[in-house]
């Protein structure tokens, strides 16, 4: 059960995040995975990510694709 990439909101590495949907075991499994993680700064938690600019979600997704996933796919052995 190995994956190359994990993409999701930052809450997937926070125990009890996403209204309790992310259990401590899930958060630990995701955080400790050897997969490359691309975390989107979407959170309803009481967390502030200092230094993060307030840009619309579609811009984060575009950046993820153009600046990260494109290069990652080009440089990996994905089939």
mmCIF file with all atom_site columns, N, CA and C in Angstrom:
data_model
loop_
_atom_site.group_PDB
_atom_site.id
_atom_site.type_symbol
_atom_site.label_atom_id
_atom_site.label_alt_id
_atom_site.label_comp_id
_atom_site.label_asym_id
_atom_site.label_entity_id
_atom_site.label_seq_id
_atom_site.pdbx_PDB_ins_code
_atom_site.Cartn_x
_atom_site.Cartn_y
_atom_site.Cartn_z
_atom_site.occupancy
_atom_site.B_iso_or_equiv
_atom_site.pdbx_formal_charge
_atom_site.auth_seq_id
_atom_site.auth_comp_id
_atom_site.auth_asym_id
_atom_site.auth_atom_id
_atom_site.pdbx_PDB_model_num
ATOM 1   N N  . UNK A 1 1  ? 0.837   -1.180 0.000   1.00 0.00 ? 1  UNK A N  1
ATOM 2   C CA . UNK A 1 1  ? 0.000   0.000  0.000   1.00 0.00 ? 1  UNK A CA 1
ATOM 3   C C  . UNK A 1 1  ? 0.881   1.243  0.000   1.00 0.00 ? 1  UNK A C  1
ATOM 4   N N  . UNK A 1 2  ? 1.506   1.486  -1.132  1.00 0.00 ? 2  UNK A N  1
ATOM 5   C CA . UNK A 1 2  ? 2.418   2.613  -1.243  1.00 0.00 ? 2  UNK A CA 1
ATOM 6   C C  . UNK A 1 2  ? 1.895   3.578  -2.290  1.00 0.00 ? 2  UNK A C  1
ATOM 7   N N  . UNK A 1 3  ? 1.989   4.845  -1.990  1.00 0.00 ? 3  UNK A N  1
ATOM 8   C CA . UNK A 1 3  ? 1.607   5.882  -2.945  1.00 0.00 ? 3  UNK A CA 1
ATOM 9   C C  . UNK A 1 3  ? 2.798   6.803  -3.157  1.00 0.00 ? 3  UNK A C  1
ATOM 10  N N  . UNK A 1 4  ? 2.835   7.457  -4.300  1.00 0.00 ? 4  UNK A N  1
ATOM 11  C CA . UNK A 1 4  ? 3.910   8.388  -4.615  1.00 0.00 ? 4  UNK A CA 1
ATOM 12  C C  . UNK A 1 4  ? 3.599   9.799  -4.143  1.00 0.00 ? 4  UNK A C  1
ATOM 13  N N  . UNK A 1 5  ? 2.310   10.162 -4.166  1.00 0.00 ? 5  UNK A N  1
ATOM 14  C CA . UNK A 1 5  ? 1.900   11.536 -3.876  1.00 0.00 ? 5  UNK A CA 1
ATOM 15  C C  . UNK A 1 5  ? 0.650   11.533 -3.007  1.00 0.00 ? 5  UNK A C  1
ATOM 16  N N  . UNK A 1 6  ? 0.622   12.438 -2.036  1.00 0.00 ? 6  UNK A N  1
ATOM 17  C CA . UNK A 1 6  ? -0.583  12.685 -1.241  1.00 0.00 ? 6  UNK A CA 1
ATOM 18  C C  . UNK A 1 6  ? -0.925  14.157 -1.414  1.00 0.00 ? 6  UNK A C  1
ATOM 19  N N  . UNK A 1 7  ? -2.158  14.428 -1.821  1.00 0.00 ? 7  UNK A N  1
ATOM 20  C CA . UNK A 1 7  ? -2.627  15.800 -2.011  1.00 0.00 ? 7  UNK A CA 1
ATOM 21  C C  . UNK A 1 7  ? -3.867  15.993 -1.149  1.00 0.00 ? 7  UNK A C  1
ATOM 22  N N  . UNK A 1 8  ? -3.900  17.071 -0.391  1.00 0.00 ? 8  UNK A N  1
ATOM 23  C CA . UNK A 1 8  ? -5.078  17.339 0.415   1.00 0.00 ? 8  UNK A CA 1
ATOM 24  C C  . UNK A 1 8  ? -4.929  18.606 1.220   1.00 0.00 ? 8  UNK A C  1
ATOM 25  N N  . UNK A 1 9  ? -5.974  18.959 1.942   1.00 0.00 ? 9  UNK A N  1
ATOM 26  C CA . UNK A 1 9  ? -5.896  20.140 2.805   1.00 0.00 ? 9  UNK A CA 1
ATOM 27  C C  . UNK A 1 9  ? -4.943  19.870 3.964   1.00 0.00 ? 9  UNK A C  1
ATOM 28  N N  . UNK A 1 10 ? -4.409  20.916 4.533   1.00 0.00 ? 10 UNK A N  1
ATOM 29  C CA . UNK A 1 10 ? -3.441  20.766 5.623   1.00 0.00 ? 10 UNK A CA 1
ATOM 30  C C  . UNK A 1 10 ? -4.029  19.980 6.794   1.00 0.00 ? 10 UNK A C  1
ATOM 31  N N  . UNK A 1 11 ? -5.338  19.973 6.920   1.00 0.00 ? 11 UNK A N  1
ATOM 32  C CA . UNK A 1 11 ? -6.002  19.251 8.005   1.00 0.00 ? 11 UNK A CA 1
ATOM 33  C C  . UNK A 1 11 ? -5.754  17.753 8.004   1.00 0.00 ? 11 UNK A C  1
ATOM 34  N N  . UNK A 1 12 ? -5.291  17.185 6.888   1.00 0.00 ? 12 UNK A N  1
ATOM 35  C CA . UNK A 1 12 ? -5.075  15.733 6.860   1.00 0.00 ? 12 UNK A CA 1
ATOM 36  C C  . UNK A 1 12 ? -3.875  15.301 7.693   1.00 0.00 ? 12 UNK A C  1
ATOM 37  N N  . UNK A 1 13 ? -3.081  16.259 8.171   1.00 0.00 ? 13 UNK A N  1
ATOM 38  C CA . UNK A 1 13 ? -1.966  15.895 9.057   1.00 0.00 ? 13 UNK A CA 1
ATOM 39  C C  . UNK A 1 13 ? -2.200  16.389 10.490  1.00 0.00 ? 13 UNK A C  1
ATOM 40  N N  . UNK A 1 14 ? -3.419  16.834 10.775  1.00 0.00 ? 14 UNK A N  1
ATOM 41  C CA . UNK A 1 14 ? -3.770  17.341 12.105  1.00 0.00 ? 14 UNK A CA 1
ATOM 42  C C  . UNK A 1 14 ? -4.794  16.412 12.756  1.00 0.00 ? 14 UNK A C  1
ATOM 43  N N  . UNK A 1 15 ? -4.424  15.827 13.882  1.00 0.00 ? 15 UNK A N  1
ATOM 44  C CA . UNK A 1 15 ? -5.342  14.935 14.589  1.00 0.00 ? 15 UNK A CA 1
ATOM 45  C C  . UNK A 1 15 ? -6.623  15.671 14.963  1.00 0.00 ? 15 UNK A C  1
ATOM 46  N N  . UNK A 1 16 ? -7.740  15.013 14.762  1.00 0.00 ? 16 UNK A N  1
ATOM 47  C CA . UNK A 1 16 ? -9.080  15.511 15.078  1.00 0.00 ? 16 UNK A CA 1
ATOM 48  C C  . UNK A 1 16 ? -9.511  16.698 14.220  1.00 0.00 ? 16 UNK A C  1
ATOM 49  N N  . UNK A 1 17 ? -8.841  16.939 13.123  1.00 0.00 ? 17 UNK A N  1
ATOM 50  C CA . UNK A 1 17 ? -9.211  18.032 12.223  1.00 0.00 ? 17 UNK A CA 1
ATOM 51  C C  . UNK A 1 17 ? -10.421 17.643 11.379  1.00 0.00 ? 17 UNK A C  1
ATOM 52  N N  . UNK A 1 18 ? -10.865 18.583 10.598  1.00 0.00 ? 18 UNK A N  1
ATOM 53  C CA . UNK A 1 18 ? -11.996 18.388 9.687   1.00 0.00 ? 18 UNK A CA 1
ATOM 54  C C  . UNK A 1 18 ? -13.224 17.862 10.438  1.00 0.00 ? 18 UNK A C  1
ATOM 55  N N  . UNK A 1 19 ? -13.569 18.575 11.489  1.00 0.00 ? 19 UNK A N  1
ATOM 56  C CA . UNK A 1 19 ? -14.726 18.258 12.329  1.00 0.00 ? 19 UNK A CA 1
ATOM 57  C C  . UNK A 1 19 ? -14.645 16.843 12.903  1.00 0.00 ? 19 UNK A C  1
ATOM 58  N N  . UNK A 1 20 ? -13.434 16.418 13.246  1.00 0.00 ? 20 UNK A N  1
ATOM 59  C CA . UNK A 1 20 ? -13.235 15.112 13.860  1.00 0.00 ? 20 UNK A CA 1
ATOM 60  C C  . UNK A 1 20 ? -13.070 13.963 12.897  1.00 0.00 ? 20 UNK A C  1
ATOM 61  N N  . UNK A 1 21 ? -13.148 14.228 11.608  1.00 0.00 ? 21 UNK A N  1
ATOM 62  C CA . UNK A 1 21 ? -13.036 13.168 10.603  1.00 0.00 ? 21 UNK A CA 1
ATOM 63  C C  . UNK A 1 21 ? -11.626 12.581 10.530  1.00 0.00 ? 21 UNK A C  1
ATOM 64  N N  . UNK A 1 22 ? -10.611 13.389 10.850  1.00 0.00 ? 22 UNK A N  1
ATOM 65  C CA . UNK A 1 22 ? -9.224  12.919 10.797  1.00 0.00 ? 22 UNK A CA 1
ATOM 66  C C  . UNK A 1 22 ? -8.829  12.444 12.192  1.00 0.00 ? 22 UNK A C  1
ATOM 67  N N  . UNK A 1 23 ? -8.773  11.144 12.350  1.00 0.00 ? 23 UNK A N  1
ATOM 68  C CA . UNK A 1 23 ? -8.389  10.582 13.644  1.00 0.00 ? 23 UNK A CA 1
ATOM 69  C C  . UNK A 1 23 ? -6.884  10.752 13.842  1.00 0.00 ? 23 UNK A C  1
ATOM 70  N N  . UNK A 1 24 ? -6.421  10.637 15.081  1.00 0.00 ? 24 UNK A N  1
ATOM 71  C CA . UNK A 1 24 ? -4.976  10.706 15.298  1.00 0.00 ? 24 UNK A CA 1
ATOM 72  C C  . UNK A 1 24 ? -4.201  9.672  14.475  1.00 0.00 ? 24 UNK A C  1
ATOM 73  N N  . UNK A 1 25 ? -4.765  8.477  14.302  1.00 0.00 ? 25 UNK A N  1
ATOM 74  C CA . UNK A 1 25 ? -4.079  7.440  13.513  1.00 0.00 ? 25 UNK A CA 1
ATOM 75  C C  . UNK A 1 25 ? -3.990  7.829  12.039  1.00 0.00 ? 25 UNK A C  1
ATOM 76  N N  . UNK A 1 26 ? -5.044  8.421  11.506  1.00 0.00 ? 26 UNK A N  1
ATOM 77  C CA . UNK A 1 26 ? -5.013  8.869  10.109  1.00 0.00 ? 26 UNK A CA 1
ATOM 78  C C  . UNK A 1 26 ? -3.973  9.968  9.943   1.00 0.00 ? 26 UNK A C  1
ATOM 79  N N  . UNK A 1 27 ? -3.993  10.957 10.830  1.00 0.00 ? 27 UNK A N  1
ATOM 80  C CA . UNK A 1 27 ? -3.033  12.063 10.748  1.00 0.00 ? 27 UNK A CA 1
ATOM 81  C C  . UNK A 1 27 ? -1.602  11.542 10.831  1.00 0.00 ? 27 UNK A C  1
ATOM 82  N N  . UNK A 1 28 ? -1.362  10.602 11.731  1.00 0.00 ? 28 UNK A N  1
ATOM 83  C CA . UNK A 1 28 ? -0.020  10.032 11.867  1.00 0.00 ? 28 UNK A CA 1
ATOM 84  C C  . UNK A 1 28 ? 0.378   9.261  10.613  1.00 0.00 ? 28 UNK A C  1
ATOM 85  N N  . UNK A 1 29 ? -0.545  8.484  10.068  1.00 0.00 ? 29 UNK A N  1
ATOM 86  C CA . UNK A 1 29 ? -0.241  7.704  8.864   1.00 0.00 ? 29 UNK A CA 1
ATOM 87  C C  . UNK A 1 29 ? 0.114   8.611  7.691   1.00 0.00 ? 29 UNK A C  1
ATOM 88  N N  . UNK A 1 30 ? -0.647  9.671  7.512   1.00 0.00 ? 30 UNK A N  1
ATOM 89  C CA . UNK A 1 30 ? -0.372  10.594 6.408   1.00 0.00 ? 30 UNK A CA 1
ATOM 90  C C  . UNK A 1 30 ? 0.947   11.320 6.641   1.00 0.00 ? 30 UNK A C  1
ATOM 91  N N  . UNK A 1 31 ? 1.121   11.862 7.835   1.00 0.00 ? 31 UNK A N  1
ATOM 92  C CA . UNK A 1 31 ? 2.330   12.638 8.131   1.00 0.00 ? 31 UNK A CA 1
ATOM 93  C C  . UNK A 1 31 ? 3.594   11.793 8.048   1.00 0.00 ? 31 UNK A C  1
ATOM 94  N N  . UNK A 1 32 ? 3.524   10.542 8.443   1.00 0.00 ? 32 UNK A N  1
ATOM 95  C CA . UNK A 1 32 ? 4.722   9.701  8.450   1.00 0.00 ? 32 UNK A CA 1
ATOM 96  C C  . UNK A 1 32 ? 4.925   8.935  7.148   1.00 0.00 ? 32 UNK A C  1
ATOM 97  N N  . UNK A 1 33 ? 4.020   9.064  6.215   1.00 0.00 ? 33 UNK A N  1
ATOM 98  C CA . UNK A 1 33 ? 4.173   8.408  4.917   1.00 0.00 ? 33 UNK A CA 1
ATOM 99  C C  . UNK A 1 33 ? 5.414   8.936  4.205   1.00 0.00 ? 33 UNK A C  1
ATOM 100 N N  . UNK A 1 34 ? 6.066   8.063  3.467   1.00 0.00 ? 34 UNK A N  1
ATOM 101 C CA . UNK A 1 34 ? 7.242   8.484  2.701   1.00 0.00 ? 34 UNK A CA 1
ATOM 102 C C  . UNK A 1 34 ? 6.853   9.183  1.400   1.00 0.00 ? 34 UNK A C  1
ATOM 103 N N  . UNK A 1 35 ? 5.568   9.228  1.105   1.00 0.00 ? 35 UNK A N  1
ATOM 104 C CA . UNK A 1 35 ? 5.097   9.886  -0.123  1.00 0.00 ? 35 UNK A CA 1
ATOM 105 C C  . UNK A 1 35 ? 5.347   11.390 -0.066  1.00 0.00 ? 35 UNK A C  1
ATOM 106 N N  . UNK A 1 36 ? 5.543   11.977 -1.225  1.00 0.00 ? 36 UNK A N  1
ATOM 107 C CA . UNK A 1 36 ? 5.639   13.439 -1.328  1.00 0.00 ? 36 UNK A CA 1
ATOM 108 C C  . UNK A 1 36 ? 4.259   13.995 -1.007  1.00 0.00 ? 36 UNK A C  1
ATOM 109 N N  . UNK A 1 37 ? 4.207   14.988 -0.121  1.00 0.00 ? 37 UNK A N  1
ATOM 110 C CA . UNK A 1 37 ? 2.925   15.560 0.295   1.00 0.00 ? 37 UNK A CA 1
ATOM 111 C C  . UNK A 1 37 ? 2.779   16.976 -0.236  1.00 0.00 ? 37 UNK A C  1
ATOM 112 N N  . UNK A 1 38 ? 1.647   17.241 -0.849  1.00 0.00 ? 38 UNK A N  1
ATOM 113 C CA . UNK A 1 38 ? 1.289   18.577 -1.310  1.00 0.00 ? 38 UNK A CA 1
ATOM 114 C C  . UNK A 1 38 ? 0.059   18.985 -0.514  1.00 0.00 ? 38 UNK A C  1
ATOM 115 N N  . UNK A 1 39 ? 0.239   19.895 0.440   1.00 0.00 ? 39 UNK A N  1
ATOM 116 C CA . UNK A 1 39 ? -0.840  20.290 1.336   1.00 0.00 ? 39 UNK A CA 1
ATOM 117 C C  . UNK A 1 39 ? -1.372  21.661 0.952   1.00 0.00 ? 39 UNK A C  1
ATOM 118 N N  . UNK A 1 40 ? -2.671  21.744 0.832   1.00 0.00 ? 40 UNK A N  1
ATOM 119 C CA . UNK A 1 40 ? -3.347  22.985 0.467   1.00 0.00 ? 40 UNK A CA 1
ATOM 120 C C  . UNK A 1 40 ? -3.791  23.666 1.760   1.00 0.00 ? 40 UNK A C  1
ATOM 121 N N  . UNK A 1 41 ? -3.472  24.942 1.919   1.00 0.00 ? 41 UNK A N  1
ATOM 122 C CA . UNK A 1 41 ? -3.775  25.625 3.184   1.00 0.00 ? 41 UNK A CA 1
ATOM 123 C C  . UNK A 1 41 ? -5.252  25.962 3.358   1.00 0.00 ? 41 UNK A C  1
ATOM 124 N N  . UNK A 1 42 ? -6.070  24.925 3.338   1.00 0.00 ? 42 UNK A N  1
ATOM 125 C CA . UNK A 1 42 ? -7.501  25.057 3.629   1.00 0.00 ? 42 UNK A CA 1
ATOM 126 C C  . UNK A 1 42 ? -7.714  24.510 5.025   1.00 0.00 ? 42 UNK A C  1
ATOM 127 N N  . UNK A 1 43 ? -8.261  25.285 5.887   1.00 0.00 ? 43 UNK A N  1
ATOM 128 C CA . UNK A 1 43 ? -8.502  24.776 7.229   1.00 0.00 ? 43 UNK A CA 1
ATOM 129 C C  . UNK A 1 43 ? -9.660  25.513 7.886   1.00 0.00 ? 43 UNK A C  1
ATOM 130 N N  . UNK A 1 44 ? -10.458 24.764 8.604   1.00 0.00 ? 44 UNK A N  1
ATOM 131 C CA . UNK A 1 44 ? -11.499 25.364 9.432   1.00 0.00 ? 44 UNK A CA 1
ATOM 132 C C  . UNK A 1 44 ? -11.074 25.271 10.889  1.00 0.00 ? 44 UNK A C  1
ATOM 133 N N  . UNK A 1 45 ? -9.864  24.792 11.089  1.00 0.00 ? 45 UNK A N  1
ATOM 134 C CA . UNK A 1 45 ? -9.347  24.647 12.442  1.00 0.00 ? 45 UNK A CA 1
ATOM 135 C C  . UNK A 1 45 ? -8.966  26.026 12.971  1.00 0.00 ? 45 UNK A C  1
ATOM 136 N N  . UNK A 1 46 ? -8.655  26.090 14.233  1.00 0.00 ? 46 UNK A N  1
ATOM 137 C CA . UNK A 1 46 ? -8.231  27.335 14.863  1.00 0.00 ? 46 UNK A CA 1
ATOM 138 C C  . UNK A 1 46 ? -6.724  27.503 14.652  1.00 0.00 ? 46 UNK A C  1
ATOM 139 N N  . UNK A 1 47 ? -6.329  27.516 13.375  1.00 0.00 ? 47 UNK A N  1
ATOM 140 C CA . UNK A 1 47 ? -4.916  27.568 12.999  1.00 0.00 ? 47 UNK A CA 1
ATOM 141 C C  . UNK A 1 47 ? -4.715  28.690 11.998  1.00 0.00 ? 47 UNK A C  1
ATOM 142 N N  . UNK A 1 48 ? -3.654  29.455 12.197  1.00 0.00 ? 48 UNK A N  1
ATOM 143 C CA . UNK A 1 48 ? -3.279  30.503 11.250  1.00 0.00 ? 48 UNK A CA 1
ATOM 144 C C  . UNK A 1 48 ? -1.908  30.137 10.706  1.00 0.00 ? 48 UNK A C  1
ATOM 145 N N  . UNK A 1 49 ? -1.770  30.122 9.401   1.00 0.00 ? 49 UNK A N  1
ATOM 146 C CA . UNK A 1 49 ? -0.480  29.851 8.778   1.00 0.00 ? 49 UNK A CA 1
ATOM 147 C C  . UNK A 1 49 ? 0.161   31.203 8.496   1.00 0.00 ? 49 UNK A C  1
ATOM 148 N N  . UNK A 1 50 ? 1.138   31.560 9.292   1.00 0.00 ? 50 UNK A N  1
ATOM 149 C CA . UNK A 1 50 ? 1.776   32.875 9.211   1.00 0.00 ? 50 UNK A CA 1
ATOM 150 C C  . UNK A 1 50 ? 2.557   32.990 7.905   1.00 0.00 ? 50 UNK A C  1
ATOM 151 N N  . UNK A 1 51 ? 2.427   34.142 7.266   1.00 0.00 ? 51 UNK A N  1
ATOM 152 C CA . UNK A 1 51 ? 3.160   34.404 6.033   1.00 0.00 ? 51 UNK A CA 1
ATOM 153 C C  . UNK A 1 51 ? 2.460   33.934 4.778   1.00 0.00 ? 51 UNK A C  1
ATOM 154 N N  . UNK A 1 52 ? 1.316   33.304 4.932   1.00 0.00 ? 52 UNK A N  1
ATOM 155 C CA . UNK A 1 52 ? 0.573   32.803 3.781   1.00 0.00 ? 52 UNK A CA 1
ATOM 156 C C  . UNK A 1 52 ? -0.292  33.909 3.208   1.00 0.00 ? 52 UNK A C  1
ATOM 157 N N  . UNK A 1 53 ? -0.177  34.122 1.915   1.00 0.00 ? 53 UNK A N  1
ATOM 158 C CA . UNK A 1 53 ? -1.012  35.154 1.299   1.00 0.00 ? 53 UNK A CA 1
ATOM 159 C C  . UNK A 1 53 ? -2.426  34.621 1.096   1.00 0.00 ? 53 UNK A C  1
ATOM 160 N N  . UNK A 1 54 ? -3.374  35.506 1.134   1.00 0.00 ? 54 UNK A N  1
ATOM 161 C CA . UNK A 1 54 ? -4.778  35.128 0.952   1.00 0.00 ? 54 UNK A CA 1
ATOM 162 C C  . UNK A 1 54 ? -5.112  35.158 -0.532  1.00 0.00 ? 54 UNK A C  1
ATOM 163 N N  . UNK A 1 55 ? -4.944  34.020 -1.165  1.00 0.00 ? 55 UNK A N  1
ATOM 164 C CA . UNK A 1 55 ? -5.300  33.931 -2.580  1.00 0.00 ? 55 UNK A CA 1
ATOM 165 C C  . UNK A 1 55 ? -6.442  32.932 -2.724  1.00 0.00 ? 55 UNK A C  1
ATOM 166 N N  . UNK A 1 56 ? -7.238  33.072 -3.760  1.00 0.00 ? 56 UNK A N  1
ATOM 167 C CA . UNK A 1 56 ? -8.372  32.163 -3.952  1.00 0.00 ? 56 UNK A CA 1
ATOM 168 C C  . UNK A 1 56 ? -7.920  30.714 -4.175  1.00 0.00 ? 56 UNK A C  1
ATOM 169 N N  . UNK A 1 57 ? -8.755  29.771 -3.744  1.00 0.00 ? 57 UNK A N  1
ATOM 170 C CA . UNK A 1 57 ? -8.458  28.349 -3.883  1.00 0.00 ? 57 UNK A CA 1
ATOM 171 C C  . UNK A 1 57 ? -8.071  27.962 -5.308  1.00 0.00 ? 57 UNK A C  1
ATOM 172 N N  . UNK A 1 58 ? -8.777  28.429 -6.344  1.00 0.00 ? 58 UNK A N  1
ATOM 173 C CA . UNK A 1 58 ? -8.367  28.034 -7.702  1.00 0.00 ? 58 UNK A CA 1
ATOM 174 C C  . UNK A 1 58 ? -6.920  28.409 -8.028  1.00 0.00 ? 58 UNK A C  1
ATOM 175 N N  . UNK A 1 59 ? -6.421  29.492 -7.448  1.00 0.00 ? 59 UNK A N  1
ATOM 176 C CA . UNK A 1 59 ? -5.027  29.881 -7.683  1.00 0.00 ? 59 UNK A CA 1
ATOM 177 C C  . UNK A 1 59 ? -4.068  28.914 -6.988  1.00 0.00 ? 59 UNK A C  1
ATOM 178 N N  . UNK A 1 60 ? -4.427  28.444 -5.797  1.00 0.00 ? 60 UNK A N  1
ATOM 179 C CA . UNK A 1 60 ? -3.607  27.433 -5.126  1.00 0.00 ? 60 UNK A CA 1
ATOM 180 C C  . UNK A 1 60 ? -3.542  26.159 -5.969  1.00 0.00 ? 60 UNK A C  1
ATOM 181 N N  . UNK A 1 61 ? -4.684  25.749 -6.500  1.00 0.00 ? 61 UNK A N  1
ATOM 182 C CA . UNK A 1 61 ? -4.738  24.530 -7.311  1.00 0.00 ? 61 UNK A CA 1
ATOM 183 C C  . UNK A 1 61 ? -3.905  24.699 -8.579  1.00 0.00 ? 61 UNK A C  1
ATOM 184 N N  . UNK A 1 62 ? -4.030  25.834 -9.236  1.00 0.00 ? 62 UNK A N  1
ATOM 185 C CA . UNK A 1 62 ? -3.236  26.105 -10.442 1.00 0.00 ? 62 UNK A CA 1
ATOM 186 C C  . UNK A 1 62 ? -1.743  26.063 -10.119 1.00 0.00 ? 62 UNK A C  1
ATOM 187 N N  . UNK A 1 63 ? -1.355  26.660 -9.014  1.00 0.00 ? 63 UNK A N  1
ATOM 188 C CA . UNK A 1 63 ? 0.046   26.649 -8.586  1.00 0.00 ? 63 UNK A CA 1
ATOM 189 C C  . UNK A 1 63 ? 0.512   25.223 -8.303  1.00 0.00 ? 63 UNK A C  1
ATOM 190 N N  . UNK A 1 64 ? -0.321  24.458 -7.627  1.00 0.00 ? 64 UNK A N  1
ATOM 191 C CA . UNK A 1 64 ? 0.001   23.065 -7.334  1.00 0.00 ? 64 UNK A CA 1
ATOM 192 C C  . UNK A 1 64 ? 0.299   22.301 -8.614  1.00 0.00 ? 64 UNK A C  1
ATOM 193 N N  . UNK A 1 65 ? -0.545  22.476 -9.608  1.00 0.00 ? 65 UNK A N  1
ATOM 194 C CA . UNK A 1 65 ? -0.378  21.754 -10.869 1.00 0.00 ? 65 UNK A CA 1
ATOM 195 C C  . UNK A 1 65 ? 0.838   22.253 -11.638 1.00 0.00 ? 65 UNK A C  1
ATOM 196 N N  . UNK A 1 66 ? 0.908   23.554 -11.864 1.00 0.00 ? 66 UNK A N  1
ATOM 197 C CA . UNK A 1 66 ? 1.958   24.117 -12.713 1.00 0.00 ? 66 UNK A CA 1
ATOM 198 C C  . UNK A 1 66 ? 3.345   24.079 -12.077 1.00 0.00 ? 66 UNK A C  1
ATOM 199 N N  . UNK A 1 67 ? 3.438   24.360 -10.788 1.00 0.00 ? 67 UNK A N  1
ATOM 200 C CA . UNK A 1 67 ? 4.745   24.502 -10.152 1.00 0.00 ? 67 UNK A CA 1
ATOM 201 C C  . UNK A 1 67 ? 5.224   23.247 -9.432  1.00 0.00 ? 67 UNK A C  1
ATOM 202 N N  . UNK A 1 68 ? 4.335   22.313 -9.181  1.00 0.00 ? 68 UNK A N  1
ATOM 203 C CA . UNK A 1 68 ? 4.730   21.144 -8.390  1.00 0.00 ? 68 UNK A CA 1
ATOM 204 C C  . UNK A 1 68 ? 4.441   19.822 -9.085  1.00 0.00 ? 68 UNK A C  1
ATOM 205 N N  . UNK A 1 69 ? 3.197   19.569 -9.410  1.00 0.00 ? 69 UNK A N  1
ATOM 206 C CA . UNK A 1 69 ? 2.844   18.262 -9.966  1.00 0.00 ? 69 UNK A CA 1
ATOM 207 C C  . UNK A 1 69 ? 3.443   18.030 -11.339 1.00 0.00 ? 69 UNK A C  1
ATOM 208 N N  . UNK A 1 70 ? 3.494   19.060 -12.149 1.00 0.00 ? 70 UNK A N  1
ATOM 209 C CA . UNK A 1 70 ? 4.049   18.924 -13.494 1.00 0.00 ? 70 UNK A CA 1
ATOM 210 C C  . UNK A 1 70 ? 5.506   18.467 -13.406 1.00 0.00 ? 70 UNK A C  1
ATOM 211 N N  . UNK A 1 71 ? 6.305   19.152 -12.597 1.00 0.00 ? 71 UNK A N  1
ATOM 212 C CA . UNK A 1 71 ? 7.711   18.782 -12.424 1.00 0.00 ? 71 UNK A CA 1
ATOM 213 C C  . UNK A 1 71 ? 7.842   17.426 -11.742 1.00 0.00 ? 71 UNK A C  1
ATOM 214 N N  . UNK A 1 72 ? 6.989   17.158 -10.761 1.00 0.00 ? 72 UNK A N  1
ATOM 215 C CA . UNK A 1 72 ? 7.045   15.885 -10.052 1.00 0.00 ? 72 UNK A CA 1
ATOM 216 C C  . UNK A 1 72 ? 6.781   14.728 -11.010 1.00 0.00 ? 72 UNK A C  1
ATOM 217 N N  . UNK A 1 73 ? 5.755   14.854 -11.846 1.00 0.00 ? 73 UNK A N  1
ATOM 218 C CA . UNK A 1 73 ? 5.419   13.798 -12.801 1.00 0.00 ? 73 UNK A CA 1
ATOM 219 C C  . UNK A 1 73 ? 6.528   13.618 -13.832 1.00 0.00 ? 73 UNK A C  1
ATOM 220 N N  . UNK A 1 74 ? 7.119   14.715 -14.277 1.00 0.00 ? 74 UNK A N  1
ATOM 221 C CA . UNK A 1 74 ? 8.195   14.638 -15.267 1.00 0.00 ? 74 UNK A CA 1
ATOM 222 C C  . UNK A 1 74 ? 9.442   13.967 -14.703 1.00 0.00 ? 74 UNK A C  1
ATOM 223 N N  . UNK A 1 75 ? 9.683   14.119 -13.400 1.00 0.00 ? 75 UNK A N  1
ATOM 224 C CA . UNK A 1 75 ? 10.907  13.605 -12.786 1.00 0.00 ? 75 UNK A CA 1
ATOM 225 C C  . UNK A 1 75 ? 10.728  12.300 -12.031 1.00 0.00 ? 75 UNK A C  1
ATOM 226 N N  . UNK A 1 76 ? 9.550   11.713 -12.085 1.00 0.00 ? 76 UNK A N  1
ATOM 227 C CA . UNK A 1 76 ? 9.328   10.472 -11.341 1.00 0.00 ? 76 UNK A CA 1
ATOM 228 C C  . UNK A 1 76 ? 9.224   9.301  -12.301 1.00 0.00 ? 76 UNK A C  1
ATOM 229 N N  . UNK A 1 77 ? 9.127   8.143  -11.715 1.00 0.00 ? 77 UNK A N  1
ATOM 230 C CA . UNK A 1 77 ? 8.997   6.920  -12.508 1.00 0.00 ? 77 UNK A CA 1
ATOM 231 C C  . UNK A 1 77 ? 7.551   6.456  -12.556 1.00 0.00 ? 77 UNK A C  1
ATOM 232 N N  . UNK A 1 78 ? 6.622   7.401  -12.575 1.00 0.00 ? 78 UNK A N  1
ATOM 233 C CA . UNK A 1 78 ? 5.205   7.030  -12.610 1.00 0.00 ? 78 UNK A CA 1
ATOM 234 C C  . UNK A 1 78 ? 4.879   6.395  -13.947 1.00 0.00 ? 78 UNK A C  1
ATOM 235 N N  . UNK A 1 79 ? 4.073   5.362  -13.912 1.00 0.00 ? 79 UNK A N  1
ATOM 236 C CA . UNK A 1 79 ? 3.684   4.691  -15.158 1.00 0.00 ? 79 UNK A CA 1
ATOM 237 C C  . UNK A 1 79 ? 2.343   5.171  -15.627 1.00 0.00 ? 79 UNK A C  1
#
